Coordinates of C-alpha atoms and ligand atoms in Angstrom, one line a residue:
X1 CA 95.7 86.3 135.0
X2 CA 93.9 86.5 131.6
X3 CA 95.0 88.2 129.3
X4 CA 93.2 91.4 127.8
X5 CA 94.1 93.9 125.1
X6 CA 92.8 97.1 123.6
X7 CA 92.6 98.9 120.8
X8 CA 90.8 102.4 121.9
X9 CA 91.0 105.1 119.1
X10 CA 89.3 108.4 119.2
X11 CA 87.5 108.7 116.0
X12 CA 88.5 111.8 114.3
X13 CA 89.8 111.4 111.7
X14 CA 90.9 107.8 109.5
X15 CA 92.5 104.9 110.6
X16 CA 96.3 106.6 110.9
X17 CA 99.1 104.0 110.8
X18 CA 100.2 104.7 113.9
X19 CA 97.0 103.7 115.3
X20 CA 96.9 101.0 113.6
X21 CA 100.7 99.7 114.8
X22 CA 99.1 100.0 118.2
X23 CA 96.5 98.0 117.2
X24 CA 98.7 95.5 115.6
X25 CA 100.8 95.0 118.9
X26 CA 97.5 94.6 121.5
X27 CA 96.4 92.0 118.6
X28 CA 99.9 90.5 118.6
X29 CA 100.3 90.6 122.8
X30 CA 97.0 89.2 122.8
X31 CA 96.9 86.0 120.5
X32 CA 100.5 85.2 121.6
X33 CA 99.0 84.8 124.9
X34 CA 95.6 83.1 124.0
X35 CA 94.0 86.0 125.2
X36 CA 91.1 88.5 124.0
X37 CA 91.4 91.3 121.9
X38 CA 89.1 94.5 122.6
X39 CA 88.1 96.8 119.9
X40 CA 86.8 100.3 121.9
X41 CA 85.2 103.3 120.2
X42 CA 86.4 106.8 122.1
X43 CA 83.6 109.2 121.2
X44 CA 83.1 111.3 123.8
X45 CA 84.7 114.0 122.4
X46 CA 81.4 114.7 120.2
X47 CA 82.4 118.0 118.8
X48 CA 85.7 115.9 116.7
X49 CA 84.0 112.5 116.7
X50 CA 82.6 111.7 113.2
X51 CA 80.1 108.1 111.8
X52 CA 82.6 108.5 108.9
X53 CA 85.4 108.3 111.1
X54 CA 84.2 105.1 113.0
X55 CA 83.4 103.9 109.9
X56 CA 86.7 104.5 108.7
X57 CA 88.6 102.6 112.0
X58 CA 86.3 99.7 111.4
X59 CA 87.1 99.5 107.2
X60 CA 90.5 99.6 108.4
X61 CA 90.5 97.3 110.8
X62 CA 88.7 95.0 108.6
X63 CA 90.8 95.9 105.3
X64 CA 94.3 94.5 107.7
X65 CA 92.6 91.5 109.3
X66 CA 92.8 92.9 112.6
X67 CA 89.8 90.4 114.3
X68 CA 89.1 91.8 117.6
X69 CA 87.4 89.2 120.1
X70 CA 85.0 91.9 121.5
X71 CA 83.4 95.3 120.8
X72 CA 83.4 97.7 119.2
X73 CA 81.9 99.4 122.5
X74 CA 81.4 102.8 121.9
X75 CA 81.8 105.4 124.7
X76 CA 78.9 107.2 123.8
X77 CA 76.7 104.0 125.0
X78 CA 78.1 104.1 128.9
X79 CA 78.0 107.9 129.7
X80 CA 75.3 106.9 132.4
X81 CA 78.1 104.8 134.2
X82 CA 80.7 107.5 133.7
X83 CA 78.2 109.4 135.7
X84 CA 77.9 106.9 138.3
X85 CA 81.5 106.5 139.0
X86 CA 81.7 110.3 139.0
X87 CA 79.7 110.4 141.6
X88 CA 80.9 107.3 143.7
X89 CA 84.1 109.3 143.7
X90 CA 82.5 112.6 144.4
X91 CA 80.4 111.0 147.7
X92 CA 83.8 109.1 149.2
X93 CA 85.8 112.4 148.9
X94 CA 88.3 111.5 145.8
X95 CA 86.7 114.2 143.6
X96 CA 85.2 117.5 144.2
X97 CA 83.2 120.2 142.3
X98 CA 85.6 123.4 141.4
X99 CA 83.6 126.8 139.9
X100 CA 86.6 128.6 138.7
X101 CA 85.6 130.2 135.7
X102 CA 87.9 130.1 132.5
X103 CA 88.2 134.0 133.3
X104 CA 89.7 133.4 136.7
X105 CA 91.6 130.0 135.1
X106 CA 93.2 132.6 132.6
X107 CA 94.4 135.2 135.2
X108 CA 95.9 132.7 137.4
X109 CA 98.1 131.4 134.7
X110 CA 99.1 134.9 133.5
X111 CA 100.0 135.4 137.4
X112 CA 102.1 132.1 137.6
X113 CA 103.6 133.3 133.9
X114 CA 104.9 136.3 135.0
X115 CA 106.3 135.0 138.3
X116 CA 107.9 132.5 135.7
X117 CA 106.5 129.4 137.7
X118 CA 105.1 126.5 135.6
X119 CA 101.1 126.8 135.2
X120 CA 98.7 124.6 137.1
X121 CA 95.6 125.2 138.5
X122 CA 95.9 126.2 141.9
X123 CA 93.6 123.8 143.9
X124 CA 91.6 126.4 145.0
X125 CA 88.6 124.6 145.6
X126 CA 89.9 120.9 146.6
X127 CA 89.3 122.2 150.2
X128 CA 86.3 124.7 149.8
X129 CA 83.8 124.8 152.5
X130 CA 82.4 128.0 151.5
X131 CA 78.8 129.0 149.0
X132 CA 79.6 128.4 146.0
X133 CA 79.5 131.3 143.0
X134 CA 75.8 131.6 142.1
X135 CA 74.8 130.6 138.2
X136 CA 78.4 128.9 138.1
X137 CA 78.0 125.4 136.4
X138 CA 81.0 123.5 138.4
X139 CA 83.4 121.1 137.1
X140 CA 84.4 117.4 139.0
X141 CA 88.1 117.5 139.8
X142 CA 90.0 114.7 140.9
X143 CA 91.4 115.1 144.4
X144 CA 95.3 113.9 143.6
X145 CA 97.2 113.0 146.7
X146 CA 99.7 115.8 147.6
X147 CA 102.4 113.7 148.2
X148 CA 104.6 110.8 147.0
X149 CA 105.2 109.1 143.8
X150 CA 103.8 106.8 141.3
X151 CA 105.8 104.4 139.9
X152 CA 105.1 103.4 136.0
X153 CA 107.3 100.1 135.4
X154 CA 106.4 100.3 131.6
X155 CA 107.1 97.5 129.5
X156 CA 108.9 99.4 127.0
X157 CA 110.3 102.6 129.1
X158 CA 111.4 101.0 131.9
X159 CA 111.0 102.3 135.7
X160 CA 109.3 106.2 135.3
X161 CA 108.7 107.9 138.5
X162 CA 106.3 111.1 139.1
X163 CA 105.9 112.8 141.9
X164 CA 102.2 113.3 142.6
X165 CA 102.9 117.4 143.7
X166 CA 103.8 117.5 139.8
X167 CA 100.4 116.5 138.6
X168 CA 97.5 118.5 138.9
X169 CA 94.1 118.0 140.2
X170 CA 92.4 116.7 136.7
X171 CA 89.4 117.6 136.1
X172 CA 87.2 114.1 135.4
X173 CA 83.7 116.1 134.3
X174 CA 83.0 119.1 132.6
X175 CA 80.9 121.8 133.6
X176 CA 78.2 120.0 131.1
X177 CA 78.6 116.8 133.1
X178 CA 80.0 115.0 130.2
X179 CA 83.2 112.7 131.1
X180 CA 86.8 113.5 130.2
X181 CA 88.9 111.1 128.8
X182 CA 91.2 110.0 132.0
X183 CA 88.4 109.6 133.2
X184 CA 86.7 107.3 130.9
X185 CA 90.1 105.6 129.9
X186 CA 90.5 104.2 133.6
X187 CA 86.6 103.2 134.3
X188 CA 86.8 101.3 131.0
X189 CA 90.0 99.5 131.3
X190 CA 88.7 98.5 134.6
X191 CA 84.8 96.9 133.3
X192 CA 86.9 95.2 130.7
X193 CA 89.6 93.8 133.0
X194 CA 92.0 94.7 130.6
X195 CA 95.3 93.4 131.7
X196 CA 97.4 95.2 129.0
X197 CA 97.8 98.4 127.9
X198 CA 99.5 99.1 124.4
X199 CA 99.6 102.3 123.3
X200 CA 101.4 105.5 122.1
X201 CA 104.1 107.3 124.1
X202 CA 102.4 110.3 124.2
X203 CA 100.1 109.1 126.7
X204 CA 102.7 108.1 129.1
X205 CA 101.9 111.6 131.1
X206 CA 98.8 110.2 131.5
X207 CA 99.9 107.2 132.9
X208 CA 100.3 108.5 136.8
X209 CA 97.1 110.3 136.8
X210 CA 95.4 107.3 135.6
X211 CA 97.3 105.3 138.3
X212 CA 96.1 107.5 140.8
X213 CA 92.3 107.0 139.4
X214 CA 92.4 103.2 139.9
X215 CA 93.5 103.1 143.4
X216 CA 90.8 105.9 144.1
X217 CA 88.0 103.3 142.7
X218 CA 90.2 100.6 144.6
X219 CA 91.0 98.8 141.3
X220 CA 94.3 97.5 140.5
X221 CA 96.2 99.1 137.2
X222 CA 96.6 97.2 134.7
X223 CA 100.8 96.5 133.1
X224 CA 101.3 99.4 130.9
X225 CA 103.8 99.3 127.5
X226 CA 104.2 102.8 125.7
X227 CA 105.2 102.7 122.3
X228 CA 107.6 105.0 120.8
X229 CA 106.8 107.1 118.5
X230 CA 106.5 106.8 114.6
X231 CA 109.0 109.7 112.5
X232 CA 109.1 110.1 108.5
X233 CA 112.2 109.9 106.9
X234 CA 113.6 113.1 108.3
X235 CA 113.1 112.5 112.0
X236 CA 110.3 114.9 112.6
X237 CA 106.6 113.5 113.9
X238 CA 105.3 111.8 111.2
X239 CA 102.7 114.1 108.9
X240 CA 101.1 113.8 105.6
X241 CA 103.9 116.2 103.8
X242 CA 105.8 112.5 104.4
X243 CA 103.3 110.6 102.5
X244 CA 100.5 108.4 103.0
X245 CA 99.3 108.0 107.0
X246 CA 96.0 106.7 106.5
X247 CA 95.7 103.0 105.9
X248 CA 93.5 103.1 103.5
X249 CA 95.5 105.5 101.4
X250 CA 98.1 102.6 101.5
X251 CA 95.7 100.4 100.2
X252 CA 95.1 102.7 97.3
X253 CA 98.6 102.3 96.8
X254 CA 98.5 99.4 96.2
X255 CA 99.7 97.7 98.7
X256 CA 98.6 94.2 100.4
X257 CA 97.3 94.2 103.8
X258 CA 100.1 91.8 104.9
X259 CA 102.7 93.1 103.5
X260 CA 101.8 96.1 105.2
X261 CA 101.0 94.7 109.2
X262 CA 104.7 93.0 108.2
X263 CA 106.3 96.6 107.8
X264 CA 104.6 98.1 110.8
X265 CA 105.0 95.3 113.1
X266 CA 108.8 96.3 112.1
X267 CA 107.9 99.9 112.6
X268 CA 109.0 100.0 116.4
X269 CA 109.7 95.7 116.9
X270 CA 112.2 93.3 116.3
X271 CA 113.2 89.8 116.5
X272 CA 117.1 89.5 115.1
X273 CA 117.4 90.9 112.0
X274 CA 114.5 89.3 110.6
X275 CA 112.1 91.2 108.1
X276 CA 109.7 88.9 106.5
X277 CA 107.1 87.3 109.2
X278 CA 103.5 85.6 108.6
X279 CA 101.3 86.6 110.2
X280 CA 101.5 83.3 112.0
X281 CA 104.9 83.9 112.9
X282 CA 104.2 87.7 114.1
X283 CA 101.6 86.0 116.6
X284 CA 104.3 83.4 117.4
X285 CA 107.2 85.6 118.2
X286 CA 105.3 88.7 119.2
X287 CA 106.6 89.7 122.4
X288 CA 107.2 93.4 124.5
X289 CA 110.8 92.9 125.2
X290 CA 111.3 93.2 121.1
X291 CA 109.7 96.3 121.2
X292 CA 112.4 98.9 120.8
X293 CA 112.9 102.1 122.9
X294 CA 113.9 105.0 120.3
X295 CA 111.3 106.2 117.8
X296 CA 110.8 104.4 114.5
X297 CA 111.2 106.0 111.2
X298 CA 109.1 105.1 108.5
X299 CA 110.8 103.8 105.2
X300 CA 108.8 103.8 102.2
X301 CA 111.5 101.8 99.9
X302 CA 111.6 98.8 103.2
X303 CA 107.6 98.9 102.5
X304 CA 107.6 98.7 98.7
X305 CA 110.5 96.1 98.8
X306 CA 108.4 94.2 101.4
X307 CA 105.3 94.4 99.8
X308 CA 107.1 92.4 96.4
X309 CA 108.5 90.0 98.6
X310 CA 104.5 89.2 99.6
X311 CA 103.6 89.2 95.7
X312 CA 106.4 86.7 95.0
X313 CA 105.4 84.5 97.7
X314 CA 101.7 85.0 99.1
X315 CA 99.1 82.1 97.8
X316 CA 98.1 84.4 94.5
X317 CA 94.6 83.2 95.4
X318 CA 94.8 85.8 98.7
X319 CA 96.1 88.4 96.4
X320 CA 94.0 87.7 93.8
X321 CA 91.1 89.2 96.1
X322 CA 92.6 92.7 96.7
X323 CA 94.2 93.0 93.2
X324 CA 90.4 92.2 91.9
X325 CA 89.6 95.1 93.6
X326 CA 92.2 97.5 92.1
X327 CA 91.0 96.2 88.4
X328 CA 87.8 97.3 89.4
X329 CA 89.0 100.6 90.7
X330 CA 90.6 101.1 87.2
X331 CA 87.4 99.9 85.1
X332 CA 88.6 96.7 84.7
X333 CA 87.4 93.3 84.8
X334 CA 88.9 90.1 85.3
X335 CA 85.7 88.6 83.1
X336 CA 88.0 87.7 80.2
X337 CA 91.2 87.5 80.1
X338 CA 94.1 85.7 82.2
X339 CA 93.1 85.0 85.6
X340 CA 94.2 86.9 87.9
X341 CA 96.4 84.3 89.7
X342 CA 97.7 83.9 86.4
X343 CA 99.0 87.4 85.8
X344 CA 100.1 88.0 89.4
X345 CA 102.6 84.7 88.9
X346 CA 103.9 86.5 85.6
X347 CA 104.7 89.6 87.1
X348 CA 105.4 89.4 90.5
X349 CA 108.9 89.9 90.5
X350 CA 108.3 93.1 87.6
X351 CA 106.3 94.8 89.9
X352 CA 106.1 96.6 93.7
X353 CA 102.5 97.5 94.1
X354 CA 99.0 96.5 93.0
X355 CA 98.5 99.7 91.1
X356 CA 101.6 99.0 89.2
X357 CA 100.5 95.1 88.4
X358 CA 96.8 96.7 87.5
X359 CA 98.9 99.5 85.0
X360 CA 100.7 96.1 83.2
X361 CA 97.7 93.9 83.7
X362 CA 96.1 97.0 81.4
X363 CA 96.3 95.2 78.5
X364 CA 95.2 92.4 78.6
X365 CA 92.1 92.7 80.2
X366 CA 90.9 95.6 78.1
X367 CA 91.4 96.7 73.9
X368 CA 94.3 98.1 73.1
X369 CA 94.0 101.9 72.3
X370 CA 97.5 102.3 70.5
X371 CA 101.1 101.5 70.3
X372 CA 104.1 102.9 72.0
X373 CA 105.3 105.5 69.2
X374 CA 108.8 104.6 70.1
X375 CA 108.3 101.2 70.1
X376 CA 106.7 101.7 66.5
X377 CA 109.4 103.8 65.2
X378 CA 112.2 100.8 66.2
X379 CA 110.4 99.0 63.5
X380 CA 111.7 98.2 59.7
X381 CA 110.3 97.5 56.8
X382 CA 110.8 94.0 58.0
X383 CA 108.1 93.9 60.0
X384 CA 105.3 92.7 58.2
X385 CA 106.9 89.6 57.1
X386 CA 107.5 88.7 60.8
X387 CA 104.1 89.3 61.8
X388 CA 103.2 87.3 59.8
X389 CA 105.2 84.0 60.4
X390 CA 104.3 84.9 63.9
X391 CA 100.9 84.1 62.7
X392 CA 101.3 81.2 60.9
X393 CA 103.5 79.9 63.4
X394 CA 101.0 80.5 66.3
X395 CA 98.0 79.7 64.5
X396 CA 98.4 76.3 66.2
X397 CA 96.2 75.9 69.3
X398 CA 98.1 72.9 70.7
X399 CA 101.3 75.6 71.2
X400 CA 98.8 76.3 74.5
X401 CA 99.5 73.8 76.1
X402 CA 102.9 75.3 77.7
X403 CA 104.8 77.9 77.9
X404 CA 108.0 76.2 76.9
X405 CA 106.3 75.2 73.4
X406 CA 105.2 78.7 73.1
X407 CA 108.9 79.9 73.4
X408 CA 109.8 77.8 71.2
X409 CA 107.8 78.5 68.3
X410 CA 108.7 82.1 68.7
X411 CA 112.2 81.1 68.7
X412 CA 111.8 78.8 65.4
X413 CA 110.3 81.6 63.6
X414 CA 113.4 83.9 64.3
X415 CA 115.6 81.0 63.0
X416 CA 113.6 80.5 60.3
X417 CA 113.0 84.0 59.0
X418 CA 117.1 84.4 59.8
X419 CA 116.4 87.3 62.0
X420 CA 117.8 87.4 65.9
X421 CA 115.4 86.6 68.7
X422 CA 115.6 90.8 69.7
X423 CA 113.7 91.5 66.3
X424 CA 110.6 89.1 66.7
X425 CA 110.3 89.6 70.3
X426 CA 109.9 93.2 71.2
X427 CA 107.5 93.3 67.9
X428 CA 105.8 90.4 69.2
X429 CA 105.2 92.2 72.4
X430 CA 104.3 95.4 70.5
X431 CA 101.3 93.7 68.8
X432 CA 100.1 91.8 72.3
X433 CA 100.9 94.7 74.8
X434 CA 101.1 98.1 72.8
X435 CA 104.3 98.7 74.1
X436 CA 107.7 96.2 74.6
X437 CA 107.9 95.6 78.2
X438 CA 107.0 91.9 79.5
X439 CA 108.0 88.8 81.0
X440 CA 109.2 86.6 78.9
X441 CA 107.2 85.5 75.3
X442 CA 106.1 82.0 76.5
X443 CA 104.6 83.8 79.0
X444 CA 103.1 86.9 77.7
X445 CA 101.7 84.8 75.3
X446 CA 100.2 82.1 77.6
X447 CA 98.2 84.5 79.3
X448 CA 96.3 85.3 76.2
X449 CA 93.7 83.0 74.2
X450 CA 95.0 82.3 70.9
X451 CA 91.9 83.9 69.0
X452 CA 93.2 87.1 71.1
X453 CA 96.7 86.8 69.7
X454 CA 95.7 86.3 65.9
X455 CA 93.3 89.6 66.4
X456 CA 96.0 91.1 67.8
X457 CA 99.0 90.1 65.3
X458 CA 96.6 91.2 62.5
X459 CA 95.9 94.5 64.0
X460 CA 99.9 95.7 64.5
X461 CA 99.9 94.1 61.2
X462 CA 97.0 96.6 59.4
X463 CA 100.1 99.2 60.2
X464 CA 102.2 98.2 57.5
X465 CA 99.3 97.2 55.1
X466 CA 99.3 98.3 51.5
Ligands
LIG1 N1 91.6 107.3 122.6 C1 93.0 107.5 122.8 C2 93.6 108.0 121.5 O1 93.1 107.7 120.4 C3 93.7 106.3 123.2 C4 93.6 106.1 124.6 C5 94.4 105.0 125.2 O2 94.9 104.1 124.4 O3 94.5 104.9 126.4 O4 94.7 108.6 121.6

């Protein structure tokens, strides 16, 4: 059998990470299995459906790297064979039309109510003969059998048995003619022989119904895997009171697009107690047996801790695109300056996110606009005369040429001036950075040019001028 995956969000809203941990695991399944990876558009719902919102599933599917093999298809494009299948199953008996008005819908469920039986519609037209209502614009139900079970062996839930008498006749077409979604779920899983379907645990109820569906078109299901849900810290459905859920807001975070597919593919999976995977290793070890059966709780400090692990260790060229991105987002430019390689070396393992690395990054890709008062204030009236031994010492270009030598003159100046290390440093740092926080001097100072740090030395040095 090949091997087919979806990904089939309704687009309502952004790219929510829950969605997009369903997306991950259909990717994963698939390219573990050298199969094909199906990206499809649910907008049939046209009242919710929004362009910004596809645009938004497709930014964010791009933004994590999530290359799908086919699609995006878009429901909107196949209502004509919705139709047609609606009407194959209407002519061989499996569907009918009902005319129940929402009035009559209403009273029957305020009758089961106050007999204190469960509400369901009633069937009353599955075996109608009759005329029907005049001016009454009919819905398509789907003729459920009566009687016996269907069997969901899920790949994550195990065995699930419903009996059919607990599912209702569903209706498949509104009174507009327009499709419902078990409807079009099942007709599309079918034209894209999808052999796989990943997706949230809140559609397992779905699951019979859409059984039922195939064998009415004589199609065979396809293997079904439900994922557990996603919680926030506190164990309650995960909402935006629990922080960032779209994915782009976790790129405004500042987050890598890794780091984060690395923390959801461990929202919900494991494999030993293993927390760092490439992405190569996700697609080698990927497998639904790992996925885990109680709901997964998200953990902002795991994500923040993970996403340092990828600054330490990812090629800083990958990084260096998305951190580009962030300078821009904060008006800066990496146009002069250190590279950005350079600085994401320096302060990987200071920093958790991009926005924090753009924050430090601050000055040395833009003029600084002041010192750190406090910083200032540590300051005697020795100052001067180490500012400017600092720049005699560093007037010498050939210091450049590593970081060691750098230290080093730094270091000589302290001895020489009699002064400890802790004097010249932090003042060094004050005239570079505005403030006294940085890796250490050698390499502070090789990410500046040495023009930079003379204009700079002066500048503190203007302070005590006079
Ligand atoms: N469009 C559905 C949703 O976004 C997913 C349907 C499915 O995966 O079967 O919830």
């Amino acid at each position: 059998m090949s091997i087919r995956t979806r990904f089939a969000p309704s687009p309502t809203g952004y790219l929510h990470i829950g969605g997009a941990r369903t997306a991950l695991f259909s990717y994963l399944f698939a390219r573990r299995q050298g199969g094909v990876f199906v990206l499809r558009v649910e907008d049939t719902d046209r009242e919710r459906s929004t362009p910004e919102s596809v645009q938004a599933i497709l930014d964010g599917m791009q933004w994590l790297n999530l290359e799908y093999d086919e699609g995006p298809f878009f429901q909107t494009e196949r209502m004509d064979r919705y139709r047609a299948v609606i009407d194959t199953l209407l002519a061989t008996g499996h569907a009918y039309h009902c005319y129940a008005s929402k009035e009559d819908l209403d009273a029957l469920r305020a009758a089961q109510e106050a007999r204190g039986e469960k509400p369901g519609y009633d069937r009353r037209y599955r075996d109608f003969t009759g005329t029907p209502p005049v001016g009454v614009a009919p819905v398509v139900r789907f003729r459920n059998p009566l009687d016996g079970e269907v069997v969901v062996e899920d790949g994550v839930r195990g065995r699930v048995v419903f009996a059919n008498r607990e599912l209702d006749d569903l209706i498949i077409a509104r009174s507009d003619g327009t499709p419902t979604y078990n409807l079009t779920v099942v007709v599309d899983d079918i034209d894209m022989r999808i052999s796989h379907v990943i997706r949230g645990d809140d559609h397992l109820n779905n699951t019979p119904r859409q059984i039922n569906l195939y064998h009415a078109l004589g199609a065979m299901p396809p293997q079904f895997a439900h994922l557990p849900m996603i919680h926030g810290p506190d164990g309650a459905k995960l909402s935006k009171r629990h922080g960032a859920v779209s994915v782009m807001q976790y790129r405004e975070d500042g987050y890598l697009p890794d780091a984060l597919l690395n923390y959801l593919v461990r929202l919900g999976w494991s494999h030993g107690d293993q927390e760092v995977f490439s992405r190569a290793e996700m697609v080698s070890l990927f497998d639904i047996d790992g996925i885990n059966h109680s709901a997964a709780s998200i953990n902002p400090e795991k994500l923040r801790w993970l996403n340092q692990q990828y600054l330490k260790t990812q090629d800083p060229s990958v990084t260096a695109v998305e951190f580009s991105w962030h300078l821009a987002q904060a008006g800066l430019s990496d146009a002069t300056g250190p590279t950005p390689e350079a600085l994401i070396r320096a302060y990987a393992d200071r920093v958790h996110t991009l926005v924090e690395l753009t924050e430090a990054a601050r000055p040395y890709y833009a003029p600084l606009t002041g010192y750190d008062p406090q910083a200032l204030a540590k300051q005697d009236a020795s100052a001067p005369e180490v500012l400017d031994a600092l720049s005699r010492a560093l007037a010498d270009a050939a210091l450049w040429s590593s970081v060691e030598s750098l230290d080093q003159a730094v270091k000589q100046v302290a001895e020489q001036l009699g002064v400890k290390l802790g004097k010249v440093g932090p003042l060094l740092r004050l005239a570079l950075l505005g403030h006294s926080n940085s890796p250490s001097l050698g390499v502070t100072l090789s990410l500046f040019q040495p023009a930079e740090v003379a204009a700079r030395l002066a500048a503190l040095r203007a302070h005590w001028a006079g």
